[in-house]
Coordinates of C-alpha atoms and ligand atoms in Angstrom, one line a residue:
X1 CA 0.0 0.0 0.0
X2 CA 2.9 2.3 0.6
X3 CA 2.9 3.6 -2.9
X4 CA 6.2 5.4 -3.6
X5 CA 5.9 8.6 -5.6
X6 CA 5.9 7.6 -9.2
X7 CA 8.4 9.5 -11.3
X8 CA 6.0 9.6 -14.2
X9 CA 3.3 11.1 -12.1
X10 CA 5.6 13.6 -10.5
X11 CA 7.0 14.8 -13.8
X12 CA 3.6 15.1 -15.4
X13 CA 2.6 17.0 -12.3
X14 CA 5.5 19.4 -12.6
X15 CA 4.3 20.0 -16.2
X16 CA 0.9 20.7 -14.9
X17 CA 2.2 23.0 -12.2
X18 CA 4.3 24.8 -14.8
X19 CA 1.3 25.4 -17.0
X20 CA -1.0 26.4 -14.2
X21 CA 1.2 28.9 -12.5
X22 CA 3.7 30.2 -15.1
X23 CA 5.0 32.9 -12.8
X24 CA 4.3 32.6 -9.2
X25 CA 3.7 35.9 -7.5
X26 CA 6.2 36.7 -4.8
X27 CA 5.4 35.1 -1.5
X28 CA 3.2 32.4 -2.9
X29 CA 4.7 29.0 -2.5
X30 CA 5.0 26.7 -5.5
X31 CA 3.5 23.3 -5.0
X32 CA 6.5 21.3 -3.7
X33 CA 7.0 17.7 -4.4
X34 CA 8.1 17.5 -0.8
X35 CA 4.6 18.6 0.3
X36 CA 3.1 15.9 -1.8
X37 CA 5.4 13.3 -0.2
X38 CA 4.4 14.6 3.2
X39 CA 0.8 14.4 2.2
X40 CA 1.3 10.7 1.3
X41 CA 2.9 10.0 4.6
X42 CA 0.0 11.8 6.4
X43 CA -2.6 9.8 4.4
X44 CA -0.8 6.6 5.6
X45 CA -0.7 7.8 9.2
X46 CA -4.4 8.8 9.0
X47 CA -5.1 5.4 7.3
X48 CA -7.5 7.0 4.7
X49 CA -7.1 3.8 2.7
X50 CA -8.6 1.6 5.5
X51 CA -12.1 2.8 4.6
X52 CA -11.7 4.3 1.2
X53 CA -10.2 1.3 -0.5
X54 CA -12.5 -1.6 -0.8
X55 CA -10.5 -4.8 -0.1
X56 CA -12.8 -6.6 -2.5
X57 CA -11.8 -4.5 -5.5
X58 CA -8.4 -3.2 -4.2
X59 CA -8.9 0.0 -6.2
X60 CA -6.9 2.5 -4.1
X61 CA -9.2 5.2 -2.7
X62 CA -12.0 4.3 -5.1
X63 CA -14.5 3.9 -2.1
X64 CA -17.5 1.6 -2.1
X65 CA -16.4 -0.2 1.1
X66 CA -19.6 -1.1 3.0
X67 CA -19.7 -0.1 6.7
X68 CA -22.6 -1.9 8.3
X69 CA -24.7 0.0 10.8
X70 CA -28.1 -0.8 12.4
X71 CA -29.6 2.1 10.3
X72 CA -28.2 0.5 7.1
X73 CA -25.1 0.3 5.1
X74 CA -22.9 3.4 4.8
X75 CA -20.6 3.3 1.8
X76 CA -17.3 5.1 1.7
X77 CA -16.9 7.4 -1.2
X78 CA -14.4 7.8 -4.0
X79 CA -11.7 10.2 -2.9
X80 CA -9.5 9.9 -6.0
X81 CA -9.2 13.1 -8.2
X82 CA -11.7 11.7 -10.7
X83 CA -13.8 14.7 -11.7
X84 CA -16.9 12.7 -12.3
X85 CA -16.9 10.1 -9.5
X86 CA -14.4 11.4 -7.0
X87 CA -13.2 14.6 -5.4
X88 CA -11.5 16.0 -8.5
X89 CA -13.6 19.2 -8.4
X90 CA -13.1 19.8 -4.6
X91 CA -11.3 23.0 -3.8
X92 CA -8.9 22.9 -0.9
X93 CA -11.6 24.7 1.2
X94 CA -14.2 22.0 0.4
X95 CA -11.7 19.3 1.1
X96 CA -10.9 20.9 4.5
X97 CA -14.7 21.1 5.3
X98 CA -15.1 17.4 4.6
X99 CA -12.1 16.2 6.5
X100 CA -12.3 18.5 9.6
X101 CA -16.0 19.3 9.7
X102 CA -17.8 16.4 8.0
X103 CA -19.4 18.5 5.3
X104 CA -19.3 17.5 1.7
X105 CA -18.8 19.8 -1.3
X106 CA -22.6 19.9 -1.9
X107 CA -23.2 21.0 1.7
X108 CA -24.5 17.6 2.8
X109 CA -23.4 16.3 6.2
X110 CA -21.2 13.2 6.4
X111 CA -22.0 10.4 8.8
X112 CA -19.3 10.0 11.5
X113 CA -18.3 6.7 9.9
X114 CA -15.9 9.2 8.4
X115 CA -13.8 10.0 11.5
X116 CA -13.9 13.8 11.1
X117 CA -14.4 14.2 14.8
X118 CA -10.8 13.1 15.2
X119 CA -9.5 14.8 12.1
X120 CA -11.1 18.0 13.3
X121 CA -7.8 18.7 15.1
X122 CA -5.6 18.3 12.0
X123 CA -3.3 21.3 11.4
X124 CA -3.8 23.6 8.4
X125 CA -0.5 22.5 7.0
X126 CA -1.4 18.9 7.2
X127 CA -4.8 19.4 5.5
X128 CA -3.0 21.3 2.8
X129 CA -0.4 18.5 2.2
X130 CA -3.1 15.9 2.2
X131 CA -5.0 17.9 -0.4
X132 CA -2.0 18.2 -2.6
X133 CA -1.3 14.5 -2.4
X134 CA -4.9 13.5 -3.2
X135 CA -5.1 16.0 -6.1
X136 CA -1.7 15.3 -7.7
X137 CA -0.4 11.9 -6.8
X138 CA -3.5 9.7 -6.4
X139 CA -4.6 7.9 -9.6
X140 CA -8.2 8.9 -10.6
X141 CA -10.5 5.9 -10.4
X142 CA -13.6 6.1 -12.6
X143 CA -16.8 4.3 -11.5
X144 CA -19.7 5.1 -9.2
X145 CA -19.9 3.8 -5.6
X146 CA -23.2 2.5 -4.3
X147 CA -25.4 5.2 -2.9
X148 CA -25.8 5.3 0.9
X149 CA -29.5 5.1 1.6
X150 CA -30.3 4.8 5.3
X151 CA -33.8 4.3 6.5
X152 CA -35.9 7.2 7.8
X153 CA -35.0 9.3 9.8
X154 CA -31.3 8.6 9.4
X155 CA -31.5 9.5 5.7
X156 CA -31.8 13.1 6.8
X157 CA -28.1 14.0 6.8
X158 CA -29.0 17.4 8.3
X159 CA -29.5 15.6 11.7
X160 CA -25.7 15.3 12.0
X161 CA -25.7 19.1 12.4
X162 CA -27.1 18.6 15.9
X163 CA -24.6 15.9 16.7
X164 CA -21.7 18.1 15.5
X165 CA -23.1 21.0 17.6
X166 CA -22.9 18.8 20.7
X167 CA -19.8 16.8 20.1
X168 CA -17.6 18.2 17.4
X169 CA -14.6 20.1 18.9
X170 CA -13.7 22.7 16.2
X171 CA -10.3 24.1 15.9
X172 CA -6.9 22.6 15.1
X173 CA -4.9 20.9 17.8
X174 CA -3.4 23.5 20.2
X175 CA 0.0 22.4 21.7
X176 CA 0.3 22.6 25.5
X177 CA 3.4 24.7 26.2
X178 CA 3.9 23.1 29.6
X179 CA 4.6 19.7 27.9
X180 CA 7.5 18.6 25.7
X181 CA 7.4 18.7 21.9
X182 CA 7.4 14.9 21.8
X183 CA 4.3 14.8 24.1
X184 CA 2.5 17.3 22.0
X185 CA 3.4 15.5 18.8
X186 CA 2.3 12.2 20.4
X187 CA -1.1 13.7 21.5
X188 CA -1.7 15.0 18.0
X189 CA -0.9 11.6 16.5
X190 CA -3.0 9.7 19.0
X191 CA -6.0 11.9 19.1
X192 CA -6.1 13.3 15.6
X193 CA -4.1 11.8 12.8
X194 CA -3.9 8.2 13.9
X195 CA -7.3 8.5 15.6
X196 CA -6.5 5.8 18.2
X197 CA -9.4 6.9 20.3
X198 CA -11.9 6.0 17.6
X199 CA -11.3 2.4 18.7
X200 CA -9.8 2.6 22.2
X201 CA -12.0 5.3 23.8
X202 CA -15.4 4.3 25.2
X203 CA -18.5 6.1 23.8
X204 CA -21.4 7.8 25.4
X205 CA -25.1 7.2 24.7
X206 CA -24.9 9.2 21.5
X207 CA -21.8 7.3 20.3
X208 CA -19.5 10.2 20.8
X209 CA -16.1 9.5 22.3
X210 CA -15.9 10.1 26.0
X211 CA -13.5 12.8 27.1
X212 CA -11.1 13.5 30.0
X213 CA -10.2 10.6 32.2
X214 CA -12.2 8.2 30.2
X215 CA -10.3 8.8 27.0
X216 CA -8.4 5.7 25.8
X217 CA -9.6 3.5 28.6
X218 CA -10.7 0.6 26.3
X219 CA -13.8 -0.1 24.4
X220 CA -15.6 -3.0 22.7
X221 CA -15.3 -2.8 19.0
X222 CA -17.7 -5.2 17.3
X223 CA -16.3 -8.6 17.8
X224 CA -13.0 -7.3 19.3
X225 CA -12.0 -5.4 22.3
X226 CA -9.6 -2.4 22.0
X227 CA -7.8 -2.5 25.4
X228 CA -7.1 0.3 27.9
X229 CA -4.1 2.3 26.8
X230 CA -3.5 4.1 30.1
X231 CA -1.1 3.1 32.8
X232 CA -3.7 0.6 34.2
X233 CA -2.9 -1.7 31.4
X234 CA 0.3 -0.4 29.7
X235 CA 2.1 0.6 33.0
X236 CA 4.3 -2.5 32.9
X237 CA 5.1 -2.3 29.2
X238 CA 8.6 -0.9 28.5
X239 CA 9.0 1.8 25.7
X240 CA 10.8 -0.8 23.6
X241 CA 7.9 -3.3 23.9
X242 CA 5.4 -0.6 22.9
X243 CA 7.6 0.3 19.9
X244 CA 7.9 -3.3 18.9
X245 CA 4.1 -3.7 19.2
X246 CA 3.3 -0.6 17.1
X247 CA 5.8 -1.5 14.4
X248 CA 5.3 -5.2 14.2
X249 CA 2.2 -6.2 16.2
X250 CA 4.0 -8.9 18.1
X251 CA 5.6 -8.7 21.5
X252 CA 6.3 -12.2 22.9
X253 CA 5.1 -12.4 26.5
X254 CA 2.7 -9.5 26.1
X255 CA 0.4 -9.4 23.1
X256 CA -0.1 -9.9 19.4
X257 CA -2.2 -7.7 17.2
X258 CA -5.2 -9.3 15.4
X259 CA -8.4 -7.9 13.9
X260 CA -8.6 -4.1 13.6
X261 CA -5.3 -3.6 15.3
X262 CA -3.6 -5.9 12.8
X263 CA -5.1 -3.7 10.1
X264 CA -3.8 -0.5 11.8
X265 CA -0.2 -2.1 12.0
X266 CA -0.4 -3.5 8.4
X267 CA -1.7 -0.3 6.7
X268 CA -0.4 2.5 8.8
X269 CA 1.7 2.1 12.0
X270 CA 4.6 0.1 10.5
X271 CA 5.3 2.9 8.1
X272 CA 5.5 5.7 10.7
X273 CA 8.9 7.3 11.3
X274 CA 10.7 6.3 14.5
X275 CA 10.4 9.8 16.0
X276 CA 6.6 9.7 15.5
X277 CA 6.4 6.2 17.1
X278 CA 8.5 7.5 20.0
X279 CA 6.2 10.5 20.3
X280 CA 3.1 8.3 20.5
X281 CA 4.8 6.3 23.3
X282 CA 5.8 9.4 25.2
X283 CA 2.2 10.5 25.2
X284 CA 0.8 7.1 26.1
X285 CA 3.3 6.7 28.9
X286 CA 2.2 10.0 30.4
X287 CA -1.5 9.0 30.5
X288 CA -2.5 8.7 34.1
X289 CA -4.1 5.5 35.3
X290 CA -7.8 5.7 34.7
X291 CA -8.8 4.3 38.1
X292 CA -11.5 2.2 36.7
X293 CA -13.6 0.2 39.1
X294 CA -11.9 -3.0 37.9
X295 CA -8.3 -2.4 37.1
X296 CA -6.9 -4.8 34.7
X297 CA -5.0 -7.6 36.4
X298 CA -1.4 -7.7 35.3
X299 CA -1.3 -10.3 32.5
X300 CA 2.2 -11.1 33.6
X301 CA 0.8 -13.0 36.5
X302 CA -1.5 -15.2 34.4
X303 CA -0.9 -18.8 33.5
X304 CA 2.6 -18.9 34.7
X305 CA 2.2 -21.0 37.8
X306 CA -0.6 -23.3 36.7
X307 CA 0.7 -26.8 36.3
X308 CA -0.4 -27.7 32.8
X309 CA 0.5 -30.9 30.9
X310 CA 3.1 -30.7 28.3
X311 CA 1.7 -33.9 26.7
X312 CA -1.2 -34.2 24.2
X313 CA -4.2 -35.4 26.2
X314 CA -6.6 -36.6 23.5
X315 CA -7.4 -35.5 20.0
X316 CA -10.1 -35.9 17.3
X317 CA -9.5 -36.0 13.6
X318 CA -9.6 -32.4 12.3
X319 CA -12.0 -31.7 9.4
X320 CA -14.5 -34.3 10.6
X321 CA -17.8 -33.6 12.4
X322 CA -16.8 -32.9 16.0
X323 CA -19.5 -33.6 18.6
X324 CA -20.6 -30.6 20.7
X325 CA -19.8 -32.2 24.0
X326 CA -16.1 -32.6 23.6
X327 CA -14.0 -31.4 26.5
X328 CA -12.0 -28.2 26.4
X329 CA -8.8 -30.2 26.6
X330 CA -9.7 -32.4 23.7
X331 CA -10.7 -29.4 21.6
X332 CA -7.4 -27.6 22.5
X333 CA -5.3 -30.7 21.7
X334 CA -7.2 -31.1 18.4
X335 CA -7.2 -27.6 17.1
X336 CA -4.5 -25.5 18.9
X337 CA -1.7 -27.6 20.4
X338 CA 0.1 -28.4 17.2
X339 CA 1.1 -24.7 17.1
X340 CA 0.7 -23.3 20.6
X341 CA 1.9 -26.6 22.2
X342 CA 0.1 -28.7 24.8
X343 CA 1.4 -26.5 27.7
X344 CA 0.3 -23.3 25.9
X345 CA 3.8 -21.9 25.9
X346 CA 4.1 -21.7 22.1
X347 CA 7.1 -22.5 20.0
X348 CA 10.7 -21.7 21.2
X349 CA 11.2 -19.1 18.5
X350 CA 7.9 -17.4 19.6
X351 CA 6.6 -17.7 16.0
X352 CA 3.6 -19.4 17.6
X353 CA 3.0 -17.2 20.6
X354 CA 2.6 -18.4 24.2
X355 CA -1.0 -18.2 25.4
X356 CA 0.3 -17.6 28.9
X357 CA 1.3 -14.0 29.5
X358 CA -0.8 -12.9 26.6
X359 CA -3.3 -10.0 26.7
X360 CA -5.9 -11.9 24.6
X361 CA -6.1 -14.7 27.2
X362 CA -5.2 -12.7 30.4
X363 CA -6.8 -9.3 29.8
X364 CA -10.1 -8.1 31.1
X365 CA -12.3 -9.0 28.1
X366 CA -12.9 -12.4 26.6
X367 CA -13.5 -10.9 23.1
X368 CA -10.1 -11.1 21.6
X369 CA -9.5 -14.8 22.3
X370 CA -13.0 -15.7 21.0
X371 CA -12.5 -13.5 17.9
X372 CA -9.0 -14.9 17.3
X373 CA -10.5 -18.4 17.2
X374 CA -13.4 -17.2 15.0
X375 CA -11.5 -15.1 12.6
X376 CA -7.8 -16.0 13.0
X377 CA -4.9 -13.6 12.7
X378 CA -3.8 -11.8 9.6
X379 CA -1.1 -9.2 9.5
X380 CA 1.6 -8.2 7.1
X381 CA 4.7 -6.5 8.3
X382 CA 7.9 -5.8 6.2
X383 CA 6.4 -7.8 3.4
X384 CA 6.0 -10.9 5.7
X385 CA 2.6 -12.4 6.4
X386 CA 1.6 -13.6 9.9
X387 CA -1.3 -16.0 9.7
X388 CA -3.3 -18.0 12.1
X389 CA -6.2 -20.0 10.5
X390 CA -9.8 -19.1 11.4
X391 CA -12.0 -21.6 13.1
X392 CA -15.2 -19.7 12.4
X393 CA -17.6 -19.9 9.5
X394 CA -16.0 -21.0 6.3
X395 CA -12.8 -22.2 8.0
X396 CA -10.4 -24.1 5.8
X397 CA -9.4 -26.2 8.8
X398 CA -12.4 -26.9 11.0
X399 CA -15.5 -24.8 11.7
X400 CA -16.2 -24.9 15.5
X401 CA -19.6 -24.3 16.8
X402 CA -20.6 -21.6 19.4
X403 CA -20.7 -24.3 22.1
X404 CA -17.3 -25.7 21.1
X405 CA -15.7 -22.2 21.0
X406 CA -17.2 -21.4 24.5
X407 CA -15.9 -24.7 26.0
X408 CA -12.5 -24.2 24.4
X409 CA -12.2 -20.5 25.4
X410 CA -13.1 -21.3 29.0
X411 CA -10.4 -24.1 29.0
X412 CA -7.8 -21.6 27.7
X413 CA -8.8 -18.9 30.2
X414 CA -8.6 -21.4 33.0
X415 CA -5.4 -23.1 32.0
X416 CA -3.3 -20.3 30.5
X417 CA -5.0 -17.0 31.1
X418 CA -7.3 -15.1 33.4
X419 CA -9.4 -17.7 35.1
X420 CA -12.0 -15.1 36.0
X421 CA -13.1 -14.8 32.4
X422 CA -16.0 -16.9 31.2
X423 CA -17.9 -17.0 28.0
X424 CA -21.2 -18.6 27.0
X425 CA -22.2 -20.0 23.6
X426 CA -24.7 -17.0 23.4
X427 CA -21.8 -14.6 23.7
X428 CA -19.8 -16.4 21.1
X429 CA -22.8 -16.2 18.7
X430 CA -23.0 -12.5 19.3
X431 CA -19.3 -11.9 18.7
X432 CA -19.6 -14.1 15.6
X433 CA -22.3 -11.9 14.1
X434 CA -20.6 -8.6 15.0
X435 CA -17.6 -9.8 13.1
X436 CA -18.6 -8.8 9.7
X437 CA -18.5 -5.2 10.7
X438 CA -14.8 -4.8 10.1
X439 CA -13.7 -1.3 11.3
X440 CA -16.3 1.0 12.4
X441 CA -18.9 -0.7 14.4
X442 CA -18.1 2.3 16.5
X443 CA -20.5 4.6 14.8
X444 CA -22.9 1.9 14.5
X445 CA -22.8 -0.7 17.2
X446 CA -25.9 -0.4 19.4
X447 CA -29.2 1.1 18.4
X448 CA -28.3 3.9 20.8
X449 CA -27.0 6.0 18.0
X450 CA -30.4 5.8 16.4
X451 CA -32.3 6.7 19.5
X452 CA -29.7 9.3 20.3
X453 CA -30.0 11.1 17.0
X454 CA -33.7 11.2 17.2
X455 CA -33.5 12.6 20.7
X456 CA -31.1 15.3 19.6
X457 CA -33.4 16.2 16.7
X458 CA -36.4 16.5 19.0
X459 CA -34.5 18.6 21.6
X460 CA -33.2 20.9 18.8
X461 CA -36.6 21.3 17.2
X462 CA -38.2 22.0 20.6
X463 CA -35.5 24.6 21.5
X464 CA -35.8 26.2 18.1
X465 CA -39.5 26.5 18.6
X466 CA -39.1 27.8 22.1
X467 CA -36.6 30.4 20.8
X468 CA -38.9 31.5 18.1
X469 CA -41.8 31.7 20.4
X470 CA -39.8 33.8 22.8
X471 CA -38.9 36.2 20.0
X472 CA -42.5 36.4 18.9
X473 CA -43.6 37.1 22.4
X474 CA -41.3 40.0 22.7
Ligands
HEC1 C1 -12.9 4.8 9.4 C2 -13.3 5.0 8.0 C3 -12.7 6.2 7.3 C4 -11.5 6.8 7.3 C5 -10.3 6.3 8.1 C6 -11.5 7.9 6.4 N1 -12.7 8.0 5.8 FE1 -13.3 9.5 4.5 N2 -15.2 8.8 4.5 C7 -15.6 7.6 5.1 C8 -17.0 7.4 4.8 C9 -17.8 6.2 5.3 C10 -17.4 8.5 4.0 C11 -18.8 8.7 3.5 C12 -19.7 9.1 4.6 C13 -21.1 9.5 4.2 O1 -21.5 9.2 3.1 O2 -21.7 10.1 5.0 C14 -16.2 9.3 3.9 C15 -16.2 10.5 3.1 C16 -15.1 11.3 2.8 C17 -15.1 12.5 2.0 C18 -16.3 13.1 1.3 C19 -16.3 12.7 -0.1 C20 -17.6 12.9 -0.8 O3 -17.8 13.8 -1.6 O4 -18.5 12.2 -0.5 C21 -13.8 12.9 2.0 C22 -13.3 14.1 1.2 C23 -13.0 12.0 2.7 N3 -13.9 11.0 3.3 C24 -11.6 12.1 2.9 C25 -10.9 11.3 3.7 C26 -9.5 11.4 4.0 C27 -8.6 12.5 3.3 C28 -9.1 10.5 4.9 C29 -7.8 10.3 5.6 C30 -7.2 11.6 6.2 C31 -10.3 9.7 5.2 N4 -11.4 10.2 4.5 C32 -10.4 8.7 6.2 C33 -14.8 6.8 6.0 C34 -13.5 7.0 6.3
HEC2 C1 -9.3 0.3 14.1 C2 -9.3 0.2 15.5 C3 -8.0 0.5 16.2 C4 -7.2 1.6 16.0 C5 -7.3 2.7 15.1 C6 -6.1 1.4 17.0 N1 -6.3 0.3 17.7 FE1 -4.9 -0.4 19.1 N2 -6.1 -2.1 19.3 C7 -7.3 -2.3 18.7 C8 -7.7 -3.7 19.0 C9 -9.0 -4.3 18.6 C10 -6.7 -4.2 19.9 C11 -6.6 -5.7 20.4 C12 -5.9 -6.5 19.4 C13 -5.6 -7.9 19.8 O1 -5.4 -8.2 21.0 O2 -5.6 -8.8 19.0 C14 -5.7 -3.2 20.0 C15 -4.5 -3.4 20.8 C16 -3.6 -2.4 21.1 C17 -2.5 -2.5 22.0 C18 -2.2 -3.7 22.8 C19 -2.8 -3.6 24.2 C20 -2.9 -4.9 24.9 O3 -3.2 -4.9 26.1 O4 -2.7 -6.0 24.3 C21 -1.9 -1.3 22.0 C22 -0.6 -0.9 22.8 C23 -2.6 -0.4 21.0 N3 -3.6 -1.1 20.5 C24 -2.2 0.9 20.8 C25 -2.8 1.7 19.8 C26 -2.4 3.0 19.4 C27 -1.2 3.7 20.1 C28 -3.2 3.4 18.4 C29 -3.1 4.7 17.5 C30 -1.7 4.9 17.1 C31 -4.1 2.3 18.1 N4 -3.9 1.3 19.0 C32 -5.1 2.4 17.1 C33 -7.9 -1.5 17.8 C34 -7.4 -0.3 17.3
HEC3 C1 -1.3 -23.3 12.4 C2 -0.8 -22.8 13.6 C3 -1.9 -22.2 14.6 C4 -3.0 -22.9 15.1 C5 -3.5 -24.3 14.8 C6 -3.6 -22.0 16.1 N1 -2.8 -20.8 16.2 FE1 -3.2 -19.3 17.4 N2 -1.7 -18.2 16.5 C7 -0.9 -18.7 15.5 C8 -0.1 -17.6 15.0 C9 0.9 -17.6 13.9 C10 -0.5 -16.4 15.8 C11 0.0 -15.0 15.6 C12 1.3 -14.7 16.1 C13 1.7 -13.3 15.9 O1 0.8 -12.4 15.9 O2 2.8 -13.0 15.8 C14 -1.5 -16.9 16.7 C15 -2.0 -16.1 17.7 C16 -2.9 -16.5 18.7 C17 -3.4 -15.7 19.8 C18 -3.1 -14.2 20.0 C19 -4.0 -13.3 19.3 C20 -4.3 -12.0 19.9 O3 -5.2 -11.3 19.5 O4 -3.5 -11.5 20.8 C21 -4.3 -16.5 20.5 C22 -5.0 -16.1 21.7 C23 -4.3 -17.8 19.8 N3 -3.5 -17.8 18.7 C24 -5.1 -18.8 20.2 C25 -5.3 -20.0 19.5 C26 -6.3 -21.0 19.8 C27 -7.2 -21.0 21.0 C28 -6.1 -22.0 18.9 C29 -7.0 -23.2 18.7 C30 -8.4 -23.0 18.3 C31 -5.1 -21.6 17.9 N4 -4.6 -20.4 18.4 C32 -4.7 -22.3 16.9 C33 -0.9 -20.0 15.0 C34 -1.8 -20.9 15.3

């Protein structure tokens, strides 16, 4: 995905620039190739491709990626410079309005499936560089994307005006002069450009990110759980471990990135410059513990002192029909122990990670173990693929039932992870069905957004009426 600047494009662009602005007035900057390159870096950091490139068609930035919500499917749009289908006619001002304020060129409001609430803090220079990159170095892609047609009343885009009024913080990020440059850069990356909070921050009733001490304290994300990033959870990670996680998604003895985090590492984080990764870590390390009611138990204490067999106990032939009443140990030996080993300690070279001292088995939420079993692990770093097969629907290896996954997960939590965690087959079923909402179940997840928007609308209409009435009365 890290398209390097193509020489051909660049030279044709220089031609274009030469024709457009034959003589640049004094003080007006020429479009610099370095600005375009910076724009490309910013687009990778902001992971615009995550939503605007449909993995089914792989046409970069051509849109059409379906984001499922209870109100219907929201399709990402074509943001290539195609004049007919994309944003080729957008002025820089219109682009800025879309990215930072969620308003399209035709004045229509975007749904927050486009994370403009995070991008609102982008600096003017960064919006400018992004614009140059999209206009001059992205290949136009022709072809319409499906129309987003939500059911009433969500098809009234104007409703987002009320949501924005309540929750959109306008104005570019303002550095805090009492903090270091690295901290400020880190905060900008975490809150705005990399929008970590879109996944890691819990949401209020209206699906807006919670602020203050609740920020980054962990949130369910469809089938997955994005863990707490404050000192409660990351306090015993070293800076080097965090760096290794963000750049590769794998820290033996701590965690592996699967699901949406694997996407963030694959498409965005591995390409960040070291000083940006260091800045992110400086900011995360400075986050105070969130003092949640149930602090996460240190995963380092899990699974290490349980006395687990290092011998295979009993197996069933894979690929056959497995009865629902198999024990957790048999399911584990059948489906998992060839890679993760009977004692759960993984392979000596850590390629198959240990399930003890692992945040997916020892954290505070069962989601990531269950979803790893259902959907597997898929990540690509430095051109190398990391793959764990899925055991959910359509598995190439063995599709396990909700009952089997619950039994197996409870065995794994008990033997190798946090024994306080328990899952039921019903929970597995719900995680299974949340799973085809890849990234942004966040805007969508519960019906609360629906109820919330209607509530805002009613409140706004009532207050407008009250206002008007007051005016008439006077
Ligand atoms: C998490 C998903 C996601 C990410 C990341 C994302 N977008 Fe979007 N974007 C969307 C969706 C969905 C829409 C359409 C929303 C709608 O129709 O209300 C959209 C709409 C837009 C539009 C409006 C285009 C039009 O005319 O309809 C622009 C411009 C845009 N995005 C630019 C960007 C840029 C630039 C980035 C990276 C800095 C980016 N987006 C990152 C999901 C995303
Ligand atoms: C698209 C959603 C998404 C985004 C964006 C995202 N994360 Fe994550 N993150 C997750 C999920 C889900 C997990 C759990 C992955 C797993 O265990 O397989 C995770 C795991 C992590 C972990 C490991 C925590 C642990 O206890 O195992 C760290 C650290 C982390 N993310 C940091 C970040 C930072 C920093 C950013 C922004 C630069 C970020 N994430 C952006 C979804 C996301
Ligand atoms: C073919 C080998 C293989 C099999 C079989 C296998 N795994 Fe994995 N597993 C992997 C690999 C590879 C990874 C990813 C390592 C990485 O991310 O660097 C992984 C990662 C994991 C993780 C960490 C994911 C996260 O989100 O943190 C868990 C938990 C896990 N496996 C559990 C299981 C369970 C339970 C089974 C049995 C149903 C199983 N695995 C079967 C190879 C396997």
